Short mmCIF file of C-alpha atoms in Angstrom, two decimals:
data_model
loop_
_atom_site.label_atom_id
_atom_site.label_comp_id
_atom_site.label_asym_id
_atom_site.label_seq_id
_atom_site.Cartn_x
_atom_site.Cartn_y
_atom_site.Cartn_z
CA MET A 343 6.73 8.16 0.83
CA LYS A 344 5.41 11.33 2.25
CA ASN A 345 7.95 13.50 3.99
CA ILE A 346 6.99 14.36 7.52
CA ARG A 347 6.28 18.10 7.61
CA ILE A 348 6.83 20.18 10.75
CA LEU A 349 4.11 22.83 10.87
CA MET A 350 4.32 24.88 14.03
CA MET A 351 3.55 28.37 15.27
CA MET A 352 6.29 29.59 17.60
CA GLY A 353 3.83 31.00 20.08
CA ALA A 354 2.07 27.66 20.35
CA VAL A 355 5.36 25.91 20.97
CA ALA A 356 6.22 28.36 23.73
CA VAL A 357 2.98 27.47 25.49
CA VAL A 358 3.61 23.74 25.11
CA VAL A 359 7.19 23.99 26.31
CA ALA A 360 6.29 26.20 29.23
CA SER A 361 3.73 23.66 30.39
CA CYS A 362 6.54 21.14 30.83
CA PHE A 363 8.60 23.28 33.20
CA PRO A 364 8.33 23.14 37.01
CA GLU A 365 5.94 25.78 38.30
CA ASP A 366 8.66 27.46 40.38
CA GLU A 367 11.12 27.74 37.45
CA ASP A 368 11.82 31.37 36.47
CA LEU A 369 12.23 31.23 32.70
CA SER A 370 13.14 34.91 32.52
CA LEU A 371 16.51 34.34 34.25
CA GLY A 372 19.71 33.67 32.42
CA GLY A 373 19.44 36.01 29.44
CA THR A 374 19.64 34.62 25.91
CA PRO A 375 19.18 30.84 25.77
CA PRO A 376 21.89 28.76 24.08
CA THR A 377 21.18 27.60 20.55
CA ALA A 378 19.28 24.32 20.51
CA SER A 379 21.27 21.50 18.92
CA PHE A 380 21.20 17.72 18.78
CA THR A 381 22.95 14.84 17.07
CA VAL A 382 21.63 11.76 15.29
CA GLU A 383 23.69 8.58 15.35
CA PRO A 384 22.72 5.18 13.92
CA VAL A 385 22.93 2.26 16.32
CA SER A 386 25.31 -0.41 15.12
CA ASN A 387 23.85 -3.88 14.54
CA GLN A 388 20.28 -2.60 14.94
CA ASN A 389 18.28 -1.97 11.78
CA ASN A 390 16.80 1.52 11.35
CA THR A 391 17.53 2.51 14.95
CA TYR A 392 18.99 5.90 15.88
CA VAL A 393 20.12 7.69 19.03
CA LEU A 394 19.00 11.31 19.37
CA THR A 395 21.16 13.33 21.77
CA ASN A 396 20.36 16.83 22.99
CA THR A 397 23.72 18.68 22.89
CA THR A 398 22.38 22.06 24.03
CA PRO A 399 24.49 23.36 26.96
CA ASP A 400 22.80 23.05 30.38
CA ALA A 401 19.50 21.84 28.89
CA PHE A 402 17.02 20.35 31.34
CA ILE A 403 13.94 19.91 29.14
CA THR A 404 13.87 18.05 25.82
CA MET A 405 10.92 17.75 23.46
CA TRP A 406 11.19 15.77 20.21
CA ASN A 407 9.09 15.88 17.08
CA THR A 408 9.73 12.72 15.07
CA GLY A 409 6.60 12.98 12.97
CA ASN A 410 3.65 13.12 15.33
CA GLY A 411 4.10 16.52 16.95
CA PHE A 412 6.24 17.57 19.88
CA SER A 413 6.24 15.43 23.01
CA LYS A 414 8.46 15.40 26.07
CA GLY A 415 11.37 13.01 25.85
CA GLU A 416 14.80 12.32 27.25
CA ALA A 417 18.03 14.15 26.51
CA VAL A 418 19.24 10.88 24.99
CA ASP A 419 16.43 9.03 23.19
CA THR A 420 16.24 6.05 20.85
CA LEU A 421 14.20 6.24 17.65
CA PHE A 422 13.13 3.24 15.54
CA LEU A 423 11.99 3.94 11.97
CA PRO A 424 10.80 0.67 10.38
CA ASP A 425 9.96 2.03 6.93
CA ALA A 426 12.21 3.41 4.22
CA GLY A 427 11.90 7.14 3.58
CA ASP A 428 13.00 10.60 4.68
CA TYR A 429 12.06 11.67 8.21
CA GLU A 430 12.32 15.20 9.59
CA VAL A 431 13.27 15.44 13.26
CA GLN A 432 13.18 18.63 15.32
CA MET A 433 13.72 19.47 18.97
CA VAL A 434 12.59 22.11 21.43
CA THR A 435 14.74 22.41 24.52
CA ALA A 436 15.21 24.69 27.52
CA SER A 437 17.98 25.78 29.83
CA ASN A 438 18.10 28.44 32.54
CA GLY A 439 18.27 31.02 29.76
CA GLY A 440 14.93 29.98 28.26
CA SER A 441 13.76 27.81 25.41
CA ASP A 442 14.95 27.45 21.83
CA THR A 443 13.94 25.41 18.77
CA SER A 444 16.52 23.47 16.79
CA ASP A 445 16.93 23.24 13.06
CA VAL A 446 15.33 20.26 11.33
CA GLU A 447 17.53 17.22 10.83
CA VAL A 448 16.55 14.79 8.05
CA ILE A 449 17.10 11.08 8.60
CA ASN A 450 17.19 9.06 5.40
CA VAL A 451 16.17 5.44 5.89
CA SER A 452 17.24 3.63 2.75
CA THR A 453 15.77 0.19 3.47
CA SER A 454 12.74 -0.92 5.42
CA ASP A 455 13.39 -3.12 8.42
CA PRO A 456 13.16 -6.77 7.22
CA GLU A 457 11.05 -7.78 10.20
CA ALA A 458 8.86 -4.75 10.92
CA GLY A 459 8.90 -2.80 7.67
CA ASN A 460 5.63 -2.15 5.86
CA ILE A 461 5.42 -4.46 2.82
CA VAL A 462 2.57 -2.42 1.31
CA VAL A 463 3.92 -0.12 -1.41
CA GLY A 464 2.39 3.35 -1.39
CA GLY A 465 0.42 2.66 1.75
CA LYS A 466 0.34 6.37 2.52
CA MET A 467 -1.50 6.90 -0.76
CA ASP A 468 1.29 9.00 -2.25
CA ASP A 469 1.96 6.75 -5.25
CA PRO A 470 -0.88 6.36 -7.78
CA ASP A 471 1.08 3.68 -9.64
CA ALA A 472 1.06 1.40 -6.58
CA TRP A 473 -2.67 0.62 -6.80
CA THR A 474 -5.04 -0.68 -9.45
CA THR A 475 -8.69 0.37 -9.30
CA PHE A 476 -11.51 -1.71 -10.75
CA THR A 477 -15.26 -1.36 -11.21
CA ILE A 478 -17.61 -4.20 -10.39
CA THR A 479 -20.86 -2.36 -11.16
CA ASP A 480 -21.30 1.31 -12.07
CA GLY A 481 -22.22 3.85 -9.42
CA VAL A 482 -19.20 3.71 -7.09
CA ALA A 483 -15.61 4.66 -7.94
CA PHE A 484 -12.27 4.92 -6.10
CA GLU A 485 -9.80 7.74 -6.72
CA LEU A 486 -6.68 9.11 -5.03
CA VAL A 487 -7.64 12.53 -3.68
CA ASP A 488 -5.52 14.68 -1.33
CA GLY A 489 -3.36 11.78 -0.22
CA LYS A 490 -6.20 9.35 0.44
CA MET A 491 -7.92 6.67 -1.60
CA THR A 492 -11.57 7.68 -1.54
CA GLY A 493 -14.62 5.75 -2.65
CA THR A 494 -17.63 7.84 -3.63
CA GLY A 495 -21.09 7.33 -5.06
CA GLY A 496 -23.84 4.84 -4.38
CA GLY A 497 -26.86 3.62 -6.33
CA TRP A 498 -25.86 0.08 -5.37
CA GLY A 499 -22.67 0.41 -7.37
CA HIS A 500 -19.59 -1.57 -6.37
CA ALA A 501 -15.86 -0.93 -6.92
CA GLY A 502 -12.45 -1.50 -5.38
CA PHE A 503 -8.68 -1.28 -5.65
CA TYR A 504 -5.84 -3.70 -5.03
CA GLN A 505 -2.11 -4.42 -4.91
CA ALA A 506 -0.10 -7.63 -5.28
CA ILE A 507 2.12 -8.33 -2.24
CA GLU A 508 4.68 -11.05 -1.51
CA VAL A 509 4.30 -12.79 1.86
CA ILE A 510 6.22 -15.48 3.73
CA ALA A 511 4.50 -18.60 5.05
CA ASP A 512 3.89 -18.79 8.81
CA LYS A 513 5.40 -15.34 9.41
CA GLU A 514 3.14 -13.16 11.56
CA TYR A 515 2.07 -9.85 10.07
CA ALA A 516 0.05 -7.00 11.51
CA PHE A 517 -2.51 -5.11 9.41
CA ASN A 518 -3.98 -1.68 10.01
CA ALA A 519 -5.27 1.35 8.12
CA THR A 520 -7.01 4.62 8.86
CA VAL A 521 -10.48 5.31 7.50
CA SER A 522 -12.80 8.30 7.56
CA GLY A 523 -16.20 9.28 6.26
CA SER A 524 -19.21 11.50 6.85
CA GLY A 525 -21.59 8.59 7.31
CA ALA A 526 -22.95 6.07 4.81
CA THR A 527 -26.30 4.38 4.16
CA ASP A 528 -26.76 0.69 3.33
CA THR A 529 -23.04 0.36 2.58
CA TRP A 530 -20.23 -2.13 2.98
CA PHE A 531 -16.47 -1.48 2.96
CA GLU A 532 -14.25 -4.57 3.08
CA VAL A 533 -10.60 -5.66 3.05
CA TYR A 534 -9.51 -9.03 1.64
CA PHE A 535 -6.24 -10.96 1.36
CA GLY A 536 -6.88 -13.18 -1.66
CA THR A 537 -4.82 -15.37 -3.97
CA SER A 538 -6.73 -14.47 -7.14
CA GLN A 539 -6.37 -11.17 -8.99
CA PRO A 540 -9.51 -8.99 -9.10
CA GLN A 541 -11.19 -8.63 -12.47
CA PRO A 542 -13.32 -5.70 -13.72
CA GLY A 543 -17.02 -6.54 -13.76
CA SER A 544 -16.66 -9.38 -11.24
CA ASP A 545 -17.34 -9.31 -7.51
CA TYR A 546 -14.41 -10.19 -5.25
CA ALA A 547 -14.82 -12.63 -2.39
CA ASP A 548 -11.56 -14.61 -2.30
CA GLY A 549 -11.23 -15.61 1.32
CA PRO A 550 -12.99 -14.16 4.34
CA ILE A 551 -13.47 -10.45 5.04
CA GLN A 552 -10.38 -9.40 7.02
CA ALA A 553 -11.65 -6.04 8.29
CA GLY A 554 -14.35 -3.61 7.31
CA LEU A 555 -17.35 -1.39 7.84
CA ASN A 556 -20.94 -2.50 7.47
CA THR A 557 -23.86 -0.19 8.16
CA TRP A 558 -26.25 -3.10 8.77
CA THR A 559 -23.89 -4.48 11.44
CA GLY A 560 -23.61 -1.08 13.07
CA CYS A 561 -20.53 0.85 11.89
CA GLY A 562 -20.08 3.52 9.24
CA ASN A 563 -23.57 4.96 9.67
CA GLY A 564 -22.45 8.20 11.30
CA GLN A 565 -19.32 10.29 10.91
CA PHE A 566 -16.16 8.29 11.66
CA SER A 567 -12.40 8.69 11.62
CA GLY A 568 -9.70 6.43 13.00
CA GLY A 569 -8.04 3.06 12.72
CA LEU A 570 -10.10 0.53 10.79
CA LEU A 571 -9.63 -2.00 13.57
CA ASN A 572 -11.14 0.52 16.00
CA VAL A 573 -14.06 1.94 14.01
CA GLY A 574 -14.82 -1.19 11.97
CA CYS A 575 -17.17 -3.96 13.03
CA VAL A 576 -16.68 -6.88 10.63
CA GLY A 577 -13.79 -9.15 9.70
CA GLU A 578 -11.54 -11.79 11.17
CA LEU A 579 -8.78 -9.34 12.11
CA MET A 580 -11.09 -7.50 14.49
CA SER A 581 -10.57 -10.24 17.09
CA SER A 582 -6.84 -10.76 16.48
CA ASP A 583 -5.63 -7.18 16.84
CA GLY A 584 -4.82 -7.20 13.13
CA ARG A 585 -2.43 -10.17 13.39
CA VAL A 586 -2.47 -12.62 10.48
CA THR A 587 -0.33 -15.45 9.07
CA PHE A 588 -0.38 -17.08 5.65
CA SER A 589 -0.11 -20.82 5.04
CA GLN A 590 1.94 -20.43 1.87
CA SER A 591 4.65 -18.09 0.67
CA GLY A 592 3.98 -16.17 -2.50
CA THR A 593 1.71 -13.52 -3.94
CA ILE A 594 -1.44 -12.34 -2.25
CA TYR A 595 -3.74 -9.54 -3.34
CA LEU A 596 -4.62 -6.90 -0.79
CA VAL A 597 -8.07 -5.88 -2.01
CA VAL A 598 -10.33 -3.12 -0.70
CA LYS A 599 -13.85 -2.85 -2.08
CA SER A 600 -16.98 -0.91 -1.24
CA GLY A 601 -20.51 -0.51 -2.47
CA GLY A 602 -24.09 0.14 -1.50
CA ALA A 603 -26.82 2.71 -1.64
CA ASP A 604 -24.87 5.80 -0.55
CA LEU A 605 -21.24 6.08 0.58
CA GLY A 606 -21.99 9.51 2.09
CA ALA A 607 -21.41 13.11 1.15
CA ASP A 608 -17.64 12.81 1.61
CA GLY A 609 -17.38 9.18 0.55
CA ILE A 610 -15.21 6.71 2.47
CA SER A 611 -11.46 7.37 2.54
CA ILE A 612 -8.63 5.05 3.50
CA ASP A 613 -4.98 5.90 4.18
CA ASN A 614 -1.90 4.58 5.99
CA ILE A 615 -2.45 0.98 4.93
CA GLU A 616 0.07 -1.26 6.68
CA LEU A 617 0.94 -4.93 6.56
CA ARG A 618 4.16 -5.31 8.48
CA GLY A 619 5.99 -8.10 10.24
CA THR A 620 5.80 -8.30 14.00
CA LYS A 621 8.91 -8.41 16.18
CA ASP A 622 7.37 -9.74 19.40
#
């Protein structure tokens, strides 16, 4: 799993932090600010749940970065990390002496949450061994490039990739993924949950389309980037907010395929594929 990297210019952080202070607060008072510090404690009897506590003396502003950039939080905050992996957490805080940035603390999550953990292996496209690519007809190909699975080409070619996944009958799962592209022509891009394994040289249509793009239906024609359930326009999951159940326990094949006249100058990329249990 990809480690979450904290990339930040100190000047930019100062601007962000300053914007969170009251307008009448004089940040120049108090001399040198105390060193920013915080603790991380797991919550007993709650899977993958942690309490973050700002321990900086006299702090009155707390901003956490738990993977999606800094945002204002509480001095004592709860963090839920459903997926196994290493997570880098950092804090910016302020007292009457000014603001300071903490060191990075790494939280190691050894096991995904049994209810909400992502059951897709290598969904962040950081493990080439997690996926099998296949060609249906020449002209289109999928390849892992820069942390994304990208389909390129055209000429009415057709290709895909897949992974075998174990599911539990009648358990509700939620699917999502992020997609991006520069705009395609006469192209389809589809996700399936099938019970048969894809075969090279054969089209795949086991079960209905779950989610996808289709330029004839009206999505994928121009530049796009975002969640597939937001930018897509075909598939049964579009009307269920990605929620799906399976009638039988066992192996399914999560299959993504694409083809058509032209997948666009940048192709069509997919990343952050998730199929995780729901807790509500």
